[in-house]
Amino acid sequence: MLKTFSITDIGRKRKQNQDYVFSSERAIGNLPNLFIVADGMGGHKAGEYASKYTVETICNHIERSLEKEPVLILRKAIEMANTQIRKRASEDLSLEGMGTTVVAATCLGGQLQVANVGDSRLYVVNDGIRQITRDHSLVEEMVRLGGIDRAAARNHPDKNIITRAIGANDTVEVDFFTVELTAGDIVVLCSDGLTNMLEDEEIREILSGPGELAQKAQRLIEAANAHGGKDNIAIILIEPLA
């Protein structure tokens, strides 16, 4: 059993919302549940189209998939989305260069299976906060190579340059993570409109506070906007129930 809540917000600076969320506590194909955050990129309407079309393609593929293994189901669905986004961009000049991040998760018993392309994130929050996914970004590569430290990375001028995205190349490399969940965990899927505005510890403090998931998600949105709201914000919260 799961308790979940999802929300997106346009933020305070953008004219369009290019973030898209999908949340199903019920089975999608052979997956017992499915949660996706996508953060689109592109010109006028292209990023908005990319995120929505990618999520719809992933869901449609999963519904028809005969695979049983969650990693294979997610991998093939994301690869199909990449192919379809490339195809649509080649057919329509207004969609040229579009792309999107994707972070997806499915919960099987006490285990979470996570897939990631780009810099949208998945965290597990309890007494502390753990970032499970690794950003596919230029600045993250610089941190991993020791070129800059984590503090400098947060305000680096190139922090929005990502190194992997759905639609960027003919093939896409997907990272996978398996997480064992424990009592009291809250799983967070989010776009960088949240994480660029709030420190991890601020996210943890809000989620550790009182209230239902909907109230906590709304407080995260309000805090991100209070810190500038420079981008669209997408959040899915998942609370596994015993």
mmCIF file of C-alpha atoms in Angstrom:
data_model
loop_
_atom_site.group_PDB
_atom_site.id
_atom_site.type_symbol
_atom_site.label_atom_id
_atom_site.label_comp_id
_atom_site.label_asym_id
_atom_site.label_seq_id
_atom_site.Cartn_x
_atom_site.Cartn_y
_atom_site.Cartn_z
ATOM 1 C CA MET A 1 0.000 0.000 0.000
ATOM 2 C CA LEU A 2 1.140 3.506 -0.848
ATOM 3 C CA LYS A 3 0.050 7.012 0.004
ATOM 4 C CA THR A 4 0.999 9.509 -2.735
ATOM 5 C CA PHE A 5 0.553 13.089 -3.870
ATOM 6 C CA SER A 6 1.724 14.880 -7.016
ATOM 7 C CA ILE A 7 1.779 18.537 -8.043
ATOM 8 C CA THR A 8 3.330 20.893 -10.591
ATOM 9 C CA ASP A 9 3.637 24.676 -10.480
ATOM 10 C CA ILE A 10 4.687 27.139 -13.165
ATOM 11 C CA GLY A 11 6.907 29.061 -10.734
ATOM 12 C CA ARG A 12 7.344 32.827 -10.775
ATOM 13 C CA LYS A 13 9.455 33.451 -13.890
ATOM 14 C CA ARG A 14 8.320 31.099 -16.674
ATOM 15 C CA LYS A 15 5.420 31.661 -19.077
ATOM 16 C CA GLN A 16 4.885 27.942 -19.712
ATOM 17 C CA ASN A 17 4.985 24.856 -17.536
ATOM 18 C CA GLN A 18 7.325 22.371 -19.231
ATOM 19 C CA ASP A 19 7.260 19.954 -16.274
ATOM 20 C CA TYR A 20 4.954 16.946 -16.407
ATOM 21 C CA VAL A 21 4.074 14.357 -13.766
ATOM 22 C CA PHE A 22 2.423 10.966 -13.886
ATOM 23 C CA SER A 23 1.354 9.150 -10.727
ATOM 24 C CA SER A 24 -0.508 5.830 -10.522
ATOM 25 C CA GLU A 25 -0.895 3.789 -7.363
ATOM 26 C CA ARG A 26 -2.561 1.126 -9.512
ATOM 27 C CA ALA A 27 -0.860 -1.304 -11.872
ATOM 28 C CA ILE A 28 0.326 -0.125 -15.276
ATOM 29 C CA GLY A 29 0.942 -3.240 -17.369
ATOM 30 C CA ASN A 30 3.195 -5.553 -15.365
ATOM 31 C CA LEU A 31 4.319 -2.817 -12.979
ATOM 32 C CA PRO A 32 2.336 -2.612 -9.709
ATOM 33 C CA ASN A 33 2.456 1.213 -9.763
ATOM 34 C CA LEU A 34 4.316 3.948 -11.635
ATOM 35 C CA PHE A 35 5.572 7.455 -10.893
ATOM 36 C CA ILE A 36 7.297 9.771 -13.391
ATOM 37 C CA VAL A 37 8.608 13.349 -13.410
ATOM 38 C CA ALA A 38 9.740 14.860 -16.720
ATOM 39 C CA ASP A 39 11.272 18.320 -17.226
ATOM 40 C CA GLY A 40 11.040 19.387 -20.875
ATOM 41 C CA MET A 41 13.431 21.532 -22.888
ATOM 42 C CA GLY A 42 12.976 23.308 -26.186
ATOM 43 C CA GLY A 43 11.624 26.401 -27.884
ATOM 44 C CA HIS A 44 8.043 27.687 -27.931
ATOM 45 C CA LYS A 45 5.846 24.828 -26.649
ATOM 46 C CA ALA A 46 8.470 22.209 -27.639
ATOM 47 C CA GLY A 47 9.625 21.483 -24.078
ATOM 48 C CA GLU A 48 6.039 21.250 -22.887
ATOM 49 C CA TYR A 49 5.284 18.815 -25.718
ATOM 50 C CA ALA A 50 8.461 16.775 -25.087
ATOM 51 C CA SER A 51 7.753 16.073 -21.420
ATOM 52 C CA LYS A 52 4.080 15.180 -21.937
ATOM 53 C CA TYR A 53 4.665 13.084 -25.061
ATOM 54 C CA THR A 54 7.578 11.241 -23.440
ATOM 55 C CA VAL A 55 5.554 10.307 -20.354
ATOM 56 C CA GLU A 56 2.594 9.209 -22.491
ATOM 57 C CA THR A 57 4.879 7.072 -24.683
ATOM 58 C CA ILE A 58 6.493 5.443 -21.636
ATOM 59 C CA CYS A 59 3.089 4.643 -20.112
ATOM 60 C CA ASN A 60 1.676 3.264 -23.364
ATOM 61 C CA HIS A 61 4.708 1.038 -23.890
ATOM 62 C CA ILE A 62 4.579 -0.273 -20.309
ATOM 63 C CA GLU A 63 0.874 -1.074 -20.647
ATOM 64 C CA ARG A 64 1.630 -3.300 -23.668
ATOM 65 C CA SER A 65 4.939 -4.758 -22.471
ATOM 66 C CA LEU A 66 5.157 -8.519 -21.994
ATOM 67 C CA GLU A 67 8.359 -8.189 -19.949
ATOM 68 C CA LYS A 68 8.227 -9.200 -16.276
ATOM 69 C CA GLU A 69 11.429 -7.617 -14.962
ATOM 70 C CA PRO A 70 10.889 -3.967 -13.886
ATOM 71 C CA VAL A 71 14.304 -2.784 -15.105
ATOM 72 C CA LEU A 72 13.697 -4.242 -18.561
ATOM 73 C CA ILE A 73 10.177 -2.799 -18.678
ATOM 74 C CA LEU A 74 11.397 0.684 -17.770
ATOM 75 C CA ARG A 75 14.490 0.550 -19.980
ATOM 76 C CA LYS A 76 12.584 -0.448 -23.114
ATOM 77 C CA ALA A 77 9.844 2.104 -22.452
ATOM 78 C CA ILE A 78 12.345 4.943 -22.015
ATOM 79 C CA GLU A 79 14.280 3.851 -25.104
ATOM 80 C CA MET A 80 11.031 3.828 -27.084
ATOM 81 C CA ALA A 81 10.232 7.337 -25.839
ATOM 82 C CA ASN A 82 13.655 8.520 -26.987
ATOM 83 C CA THR A 83 13.066 7.046 -30.443
ATOM 84 C CA GLN A 84 9.624 8.619 -30.716
ATOM 85 C CA ILE A 85 10.779 12.053 -29.555
ATOM 86 C CA ARG A 86 13.576 11.983 -32.150
ATOM 87 C CA LYS A 87 11.055 10.968 -34.811
ATOM 88 C CA ARG A 88 8.587 13.730 -33.935
ATOM 89 C CA ALA A 89 11.365 16.353 -33.839
ATOM 90 C CA SER A 90 12.486 15.323 -37.336
ATOM 91 C CA GLU A 91 8.929 15.600 -38.670
ATOM 92 C CA ASP A 92 8.037 18.985 -37.211
ATOM 93 C CA LEU A 93 10.452 21.931 -37.480
ATOM 94 C CA SER A 94 8.838 23.664 -34.498
ATOM 95 C CA LEU A 95 9.840 20.692 -32.311
ATOM 96 C CA GLU A 96 13.457 20.512 -33.495
ATOM 97 C CA GLY A 97 15.942 20.167 -30.633
ATOM 98 C CA MET A 98 13.343 19.301 -28.019
ATOM 99 C CA GLY A 99 14.170 16.967 -25.162
ATOM 100 C CA THR A 100 13.281 16.103 -21.601
ATOM 101 C CA THR A 101 14.625 14.623 -18.403
ATOM 102 C CA VAL A 102 12.913 11.580 -16.912
ATOM 103 C CA VAL A 103 12.996 10.136 -13.434
ATOM 104 C CA ALA A 104 10.689 7.154 -12.928
ATOM 105 C CA ALA A 105 10.028 4.770 -10.064
ATOM 106 C CA THR A 106 7.964 1.724 -9.212
ATOM 107 C CA CYS A 107 7.506 0.293 -5.730
ATOM 108 C CA LEU A 108 7.456 -3.498 -5.324
ATOM 109 C CA GLY A 109 6.870 -4.469 -1.739
ATOM 110 C CA GLY A 110 9.597 -2.832 0.302
ATOM 111 C CA GLN A 111 11.803 -2.153 -2.710
ATOM 112 C CA LEU A 112 11.901 0.841 -5.026
ATOM 113 C CA GLN A 113 13.200 0.510 -8.591
ATOM 114 C CA VAL A 114 14.345 3.819 -10.060
ATOM 115 C CA ALA A 115 15.262 4.899 -13.616
ATOM 116 C CA ASN A 116 16.897 8.228 -14.423
ATOM 117 C CA VAL A 117 17.964 10.319 -17.423
ATOM 118 C CA GLY A 118 18.958 13.947 -16.845
ATOM 119 C CA ASP A 119 18.943 16.045 -13.681
ATOM 120 C CA SER A 120 15.493 15.497 -12.238
ATOM 121 C CA ARG A 121 15.993 13.692 -8.942
ATOM 122 C CA LEU A 122 14.716 11.046 -6.582
ATOM 123 C CA TYR A 123 15.355 11.341 -2.850
ATOM 124 C CA VAL A 124 14.497 9.195 0.149
ATOM 125 C CA VAL A 125 13.773 11.231 3.270
ATOM 126 C CA ASN A 126 13.553 9.929 6.821
ATOM 127 C CA ASP A 127 15.819 11.052 9.662
ATOM 128 C CA GLY A 128 18.097 12.358 6.917
ATOM 129 C CA ILE A 129 17.843 12.927 3.178
ATOM 130 C CA ARG A 130 19.521 10.745 0.523
ATOM 131 C CA GLN A 131 19.755 11.644 -3.141
ATOM 132 C CA ILE A 132 19.409 8.302 -4.921
ATOM 133 C CA THR A 133 19.787 9.462 -8.522
ATOM 134 C CA ARG A 134 22.909 11.093 -9.930
ATOM 135 C CA ASP A 135 22.527 14.192 -12.063
ATOM 136 C CA HIS A 136 23.568 13.864 -15.686
ATOM 137 C CA SER A 137 24.912 17.399 -15.843
ATOM 138 C CA LEU A 138 28.119 19.179 -16.743
ATOM 139 C CA VAL A 139 28.554 20.528 -13.235
ATOM 140 C CA GLU A 140 27.981 17.100 -11.653
ATOM 141 C CA GLU A 141 30.716 15.699 -13.904
ATOM 142 C CA MET A 142 33.023 18.488 -12.696
ATOM 143 C CA VAL A 143 32.248 17.581 -9.076
ATOM 144 C CA ARG A 144 32.893 13.882 -9.703
ATOM 145 C CA LEU A 145 36.222 14.670 -11.358
ATOM 146 C CA GLY A 146 37.231 16.903 -8.443
ATOM 147 C CA GLY A 147 37.220 20.129 -10.463
ATOM 148 C CA ILE A 148 34.845 21.924 -8.084
ATOM 149 C CA ASP A 149 33.265 21.160 -4.742
ATOM 150 C CA ARG A 150 29.576 20.653 -4.019
ATOM 151 C CA ALA A 151 29.117 24.173 -2.620
ATOM 152 C CA ALA A 152 30.587 25.796 -5.738
ATOM 153 C CA ALA A 153 28.473 23.537 -7.953
ATOM 154 C CA ARG A 154 25.240 24.877 -6.489
ATOM 155 C CA ASN A 155 25.778 28.365 -7.912
ATOM 156 C CA HIS A 156 27.848 27.485 -10.989
ATOM 157 C CA PRO A 157 26.724 29.388 -14.130
ATOM 158 C CA ASP A 158 26.646 26.145 -16.168
ATOM 159 C CA LYS A 159 24.626 24.091 -13.676
ATOM 160 C CA ASN A 160 21.637 23.832 -16.033
ATOM 161 C CA ILE A 161 23.638 22.163 -18.827
ATOM 162 C CA ILE A 162 22.697 18.484 -18.844
ATOM 163 C CA THR A 163 24.729 15.697 -20.436
ATOM 164 C CA ARG A 164 21.881 13.227 -21.022
ATOM 165 C CA ALA A 165 18.283 13.765 -22.075
ATOM 166 C CA ILE A 166 15.467 11.987 -23.850
ATOM 167 C CA GLY A 167 15.703 13.171 -27.462
ATOM 168 C CA ALA A 168 19.300 14.380 -27.372
ATOM 169 C CA ASN A 169 20.794 11.443 -29.303
ATOM 170 C CA ASP A 170 19.652 8.432 -31.319
ATOM 171 C CA THR A 171 20.316 6.208 -28.303
ATOM 172 C CA VAL A 172 19.839 6.973 -24.623
ATOM 173 C CA GLU A 173 21.701 5.620 -21.601
ATOM 174 C CA VAL A 174 19.492 5.066 -18.562
ATOM 175 C CA ASP A 175 20.767 4.793 -14.984
ATOM 176 C CA PHE A 176 19.008 2.373 -12.620
ATOM 177 C CA PHE A 177 18.963 2.251 -8.829
ATOM 178 C CA THR A 178 17.394 -0.169 -6.343
ATOM 179 C CA VAL A 179 16.393 1.175 -2.927
ATOM 180 C CA GLU A 180 15.266 -0.775 0.127
ATOM 181 C CA LEU A 181 12.538 1.227 1.855
ATOM 182 C CA THR A 182 12.016 1.302 5.612
ATOM 183 C CA ALA A 183 9.221 2.508 7.884
ATOM 184 C CA GLY A 184 8.863 6.287 7.892
ATOM 185 C CA ASP A 185 10.478 6.873 4.502
ATOM 186 C CA ILE A 186 9.099 9.503 2.146
ATOM 187 C CA VAL A 187 10.170 9.178 -1.487
ATOM 188 C CA VAL A 188 10.490 12.423 -3.471
ATOM 189 C CA LEU A 189 10.634 12.678 -7.266
ATOM 190 C CA CYS A 190 11.203 16.255 -8.420
ATOM 191 C CA SER A 191 12.435 18.535 -11.165
ATOM 192 C CA ASP A 192 15.330 20.954 -10.705
ATOM 193 C CA GLY A 193 12.830 23.769 -10.208
ATOM 194 C CA LEU A 194 12.673 22.498 -6.626
ATOM 195 C CA THR A 195 16.293 21.527 -6.029
ATOM 196 C CA ASN A 196 17.783 24.707 -7.528
ATOM 197 C CA MET A 197 15.693 26.786 -5.147
ATOM 198 C CA LEU A 198 15.963 24.717 -1.962
ATOM 199 C CA GLU A 199 18.879 23.042 -0.219
ATOM 200 C CA ASP A 200 18.460 19.335 0.531
ATOM 201 C CA GLU A 201 18.193 20.088 4.238
ATOM 202 C CA GLU A 202 15.352 22.544 3.619
ATOM 203 C CA ILE A 203 13.484 19.815 1.720
ATOM 204 C CA ARG A 204 14.043 17.385 4.588
ATOM 205 C CA GLU A 205 12.821 19.888 7.199
ATOM 206 C CA ILE A 206 9.584 20.534 5.331
ATOM 207 C CA LEU A 207 8.909 16.830 4.787
ATOM 208 C CA SER A 208 9.689 16.053 8.432
ATOM 209 C CA GLY A 209 7.143 18.623 9.582
ATOM 210 C CA PRO A 210 3.457 18.094 10.375
ATOM 211 C CA GLY A 211 0.648 17.505 7.909
ATOM 212 C CA GLU A 212 -0.453 15.217 5.111
ATOM 213 C CA LEU A 213 1.569 14.698 1.927
ATOM 214 C CA ALA A 214 -0.538 17.274 0.067
ATOM 215 C CA GLN A 215 0.241 19.926 2.677
ATOM 216 C CA LYS A 216 3.946 19.095 2.629
ATOM 217 C CA ALA A 217 4.076 19.240 -1.172
ATOM 218 C CA GLN A 218 2.337 22.609 -1.137
ATOM 219 C CA ARG A 219 4.838 23.920 1.408
ATOM 220 C CA LEU A 220 7.698 22.769 -0.846
ATOM 221 C CA ILE A 221 6.145 24.686 -3.761
ATOM 222 C CA GLU A 222 5.657 27.784 -1.625
ATOM 223 C CA ALA A 223 9.237 27.631 -0.340
ATOM 224 C CA ALA A 224 10.700 27.214 -3.844
ATOM 225 C CA ASN A 225 8.691 30.200 -5.076
ATOM 226 C CA ALA A 226 9.673 32.243 -2.026
ATOM 227 C CA HIS A 227 13.313 31.583 -2.934
ATOM 228 C CA GLY A 228 12.763 32.971 -6.425
ATOM 229 C CA GLY A 229 10.658 30.395 -8.280
ATOM 230 C CA LYS A 230 12.971 30.680 -11.289
ATOM 231 C CA ASP A 231 11.723 27.508 -12.971
ATOM 232 C CA ASN A 232 8.721 25.197 -13.172
ATOM 233 C CA ILE A 233 8.405 22.880 -10.178
ATOM 234 C CA ALA A 234 7.254 19.246 -10.249
ATOM 235 C CA ILE A 235 6.946 17.032 -7.180
ATOM 236 C CA ILE A 236 5.701 13.521 -6.450
ATOM 237 C CA LEU A 237 5.686 12.335 -2.829
ATOM 238 C CA ILE A 238 5.315 8.641 -1.989
ATOM 239 C CA GLU A 239 4.827 7.243 1.487
ATOM 240 C CA PRO A 240 5.012 3.431 1.670
ATOM 241 C CA LEU A 241 2.513 2.057 4.169
ATOM 242 C CA ALA A 242 3.114 -1.113 6.150
#
